Every structure is written in structure tokens, then in C-alpha cells.
Amino acid sequence: MLRYIIIIFPVVLWHCKQPDPYANYTWHALEVTATAYNSLSSQTDGDPHITAFGDSLVPGLPYIAVSRDLLKMGLKHNTPVKIEGLDQIYVVKDKMHSRWKHHIDIYMGLDVKAARAWGRKKISISYGVPAED
């Protein structure tokens, strides 16, 4: 009996897999400069845990800030973004000062060492836009 449970259980889990929430998105590639930031008052304006869109930042969640020129290109609030070299899909939750161009800032919670280790890089990203029916 145990042998059947061991065989059937993974199959059941595989079939219960959640659907991909981004399956109906069209992805657009873009080259940007990427840095990282933290929830520290020295790195932000005002409350370091509230974004320019009014969202609350939660350490550990995959958020990014984008330069305002990228907002005009389609990387709007809550847009999903795939970042070269990182495994998760990030979400646009913040916007940067208007002086930045073609730039993203990856949110790294309170982990200043991780943000410094990331540094400044030219990378490829892909951002998702819901496909038209």
C-alpha cells in the first residue's frame, strides 16, 4: 500500500500545480542598468517602506523600482519583470527620480550586503504585457 502512495502522491501534486499567471503575456526584451536598494531612510525619500506608488515594501518579496522613462515604455505599476541572472519574476512597485534613464533598482529588503554585492550592471530584462485577445 505504501508503495502505491509513494508513486501516486507526486503524480497528484503534479496535476494540482497552479496555472502560470503570466501565460497570456507578451514579453518584451530591454537592456537597462540595474542597481539595488534597501528599506533605509538614507536610500529613499520619506518613509523607506512606502513606494512612490503608495505600496508597502515587504522584505523578501521580489520588487523593483523603474526609471520614469521605462514607465512610458510599458513598465507600469505591477508589471512583471524577468531579470537576467535572477530566478524569480519581479514586480514593478516603485518609481525612481526623473534623473535616471533606462534604469531599474532591485529591492533587497534590509540586506545592505546583498545590495552592495549586486553593484551596478548592464543587464537584459523582459517585461510582460497582457496579450490582447
Short mmCIF file of C-alpha atoms in Angstrom, two decimals:
data_model
loop_
_atom_site.label_atom_id
_atom_site.label_comp_id
_atom_site.label_asym_id
_atom_site.label_seq_id
_atom_site.Cartn_x
_atom_site.Cartn_y
_atom_site.Cartn_z
CA MET A 1 0.00 0.00 0.00
CA LEU A 2 2.77 2.45 0.93
CA ARG A 3 4.45 1.78 -2.41
CA TYR A 4 1.29 2.94 -4.26
CA ILE A 5 1.04 6.10 -2.16
CA ILE A 6 4.68 6.95 -2.92
CA ILE A 7 4.04 6.51 -6.65
CA ILE A 8 0.66 8.25 -6.81
CA PHE A 9 1.38 11.22 -4.50
CA PRO A 10 3.87 13.00 -6.83
CA VAL A 11 1.51 12.49 -9.78
CA VAL A 12 -1.35 14.06 -7.84
CA LEU A 13 0.85 17.01 -6.83
CA TRP A 14 1.93 17.50 -10.44
CA HIS A 15 -1.69 17.68 -11.59
CA CYS A 16 -2.59 20.15 -8.81
CA LYS A 17 0.08 22.58 -9.97
CA GLN A 18 -1.12 26.18 -10.15
CA PRO A 19 -1.50 27.68 -13.62
CA ASP A 20 1.12 30.17 -14.78
CA PRO A 21 -0.33 33.63 -14.03
CA TYR A 22 1.77 35.10 -16.86
CA ALA A 23 0.89 32.53 -19.55
CA ASN A 24 -1.11 35.08 -21.57
CA TYR A 25 1.53 37.78 -21.50
CA THR A 26 3.69 39.06 -24.33
CA TRP A 27 7.29 39.57 -23.20
CA HIS A 28 9.47 42.45 -24.42
CA ALA A 29 13.27 42.48 -24.02
CA LEU A 30 15.18 45.57 -22.96
CA GLU A 31 18.75 46.47 -21.93
CA VAL A 32 18.98 48.50 -18.72
CA THR A 33 21.36 49.47 -15.96
CA ALA A 34 20.47 47.65 -12.73
CA THR A 35 21.37 48.59 -9.18
CA ALA A 36 19.86 47.52 -5.86
CA TYR A 37 18.29 49.33 -2.94
CA ASN A 38 17.13 48.73 0.63
CA SER A 39 14.40 49.95 3.01
CA LEU A 40 16.64 52.53 4.61
CA SER A 41 15.80 56.20 5.04
CA SER A 42 19.26 57.11 3.71
CA GLN A 43 18.37 55.48 0.36
CA THR A 44 14.81 56.71 -0.07
CA ASP A 45 12.63 59.79 0.11
CA GLY A 46 10.19 59.91 3.03
CA ASP A 47 9.13 56.58 4.53
CA PRO A 48 11.58 53.86 3.40
CA HIS A 49 8.85 51.20 3.45
CA ILE A 50 6.35 53.07 1.22
CA THR A 51 6.89 53.29 -2.53
CA ALA A 52 6.18 56.23 -4.83
CA PHE A 53 3.04 54.32 -5.91
CA GLY A 54 1.93 54.05 -2.26
CA ASP A 55 2.65 50.32 -1.86
CA SER A 56 4.22 48.93 1.31
CA LEU A 57 7.56 47.23 0.74
CA VAL A 58 7.89 43.80 2.34
CA PRO A 59 11.46 42.47 2.69
CA GLY A 60 11.88 39.21 0.81
CA LEU A 61 9.33 39.95 -1.90
CA PRO A 62 10.59 40.44 -5.47
CA TYR A 63 10.03 44.13 -6.20
CA ILE A 64 11.78 46.64 -8.41
CA ALA A 65 11.75 50.38 -8.98
CA VAL A 66 11.99 51.67 -12.55
CA SER A 67 13.12 54.94 -14.07
CA ARG A 68 10.29 57.11 -15.31
CA ASP A 69 11.26 56.70 -18.98
CA LEU A 70 10.60 52.96 -18.58
CA LEU A 71 7.13 53.70 -17.21
CA LYS A 72 6.36 55.36 -20.54
CA MET A 73 7.64 52.26 -22.38
CA GLY A 74 5.17 49.96 -20.62
CA LEU A 75 6.84 49.01 -17.32
CA LYS A 76 3.93 50.38 -15.32
CA HIS A 77 2.88 49.67 -11.74
CA ASN A 78 2.60 45.89 -11.10
CA THR A 79 4.23 44.90 -14.42
CA PRO A 80 6.03 41.52 -14.14
CA VAL A 81 9.75 41.61 -15.00
CA LYS A 82 12.26 38.81 -15.63
CA ILE A 83 15.80 39.89 -14.74
CA GLU A 84 18.87 38.30 -16.31
CA GLY A 85 20.74 36.26 -13.70
CA LEU A 86 17.84 36.07 -11.21
CA ASP A 87 15.32 33.22 -10.99
CA GLN A 88 12.17 34.99 -9.81
CA ILE A 89 9.74 37.23 -11.60
CA TYR A 90 9.90 40.71 -10.09
CA VAL A 91 7.05 43.22 -9.98
CA VAL A 92 7.27 46.98 -10.57
CA LYS A 93 6.27 48.54 -7.24
CA ASP A 94 8.27 51.78 -7.18
CA LYS A 95 9.47 54.53 -9.48
CA MET A 96 12.76 56.36 -9.41
CA HIS A 97 13.70 60.03 -9.56
CA SER A 98 13.35 61.56 -13.03
CA ARG A 99 17.12 62.00 -13.40
CA TRP A 100 17.53 58.22 -14.01
CA LYS A 101 17.17 56.82 -17.53
CA HIS A 102 16.90 53.16 -18.66
CA HIS A 103 17.48 52.07 -15.07
CA ILE A 104 15.97 49.59 -12.62
CA ASP A 105 16.60 49.31 -8.90
CA ILE A 106 16.12 45.85 -7.39
CA TYR A 107 14.61 45.82 -3.91
CA MET A 108 16.71 43.82 -1.44
CA GLY A 109 14.84 44.48 1.81
CA LEU A 110 17.22 45.27 4.65
CA ASP A 111 20.15 43.25 3.23
CA VAL A 112 22.66 46.02 2.52
CA LYS A 113 25.47 43.49 1.84
CA ALA A 114 23.43 41.83 -0.92
CA ALA A 115 22.65 45.21 -2.48
CA ARG A 116 26.32 46.20 -2.43
CA ALA A 117 27.34 42.80 -3.81
CA TRP A 118 24.92 43.29 -6.73
CA GLY A 119 26.57 46.62 -7.54
CA ARG A 120 25.77 48.26 -10.86
CA LYS A 121 25.33 46.16 -14.01
CA LYS A 122 24.14 46.46 -17.58
CA ILE A 123 21.67 43.60 -18.00
CA SER A 124 18.79 42.32 -20.10
CA ILE A 125 15.29 42.25 -18.71
CA SER A 126 11.97 41.13 -20.15
CA TYR A 127 8.73 42.73 -19.09
CA GLY A 128 5.31 41.24 -19.54
CA VAL A 129 2.30 42.94 -21.05
CA PRO A 130 -1.08 41.18 -21.06
CA ALA A 131 -1.72 39.79 -24.56
CA GLU A 132 -4.66 41.29 -26.41
CA ASP A 133 -7.49 38.92 -27.21
#
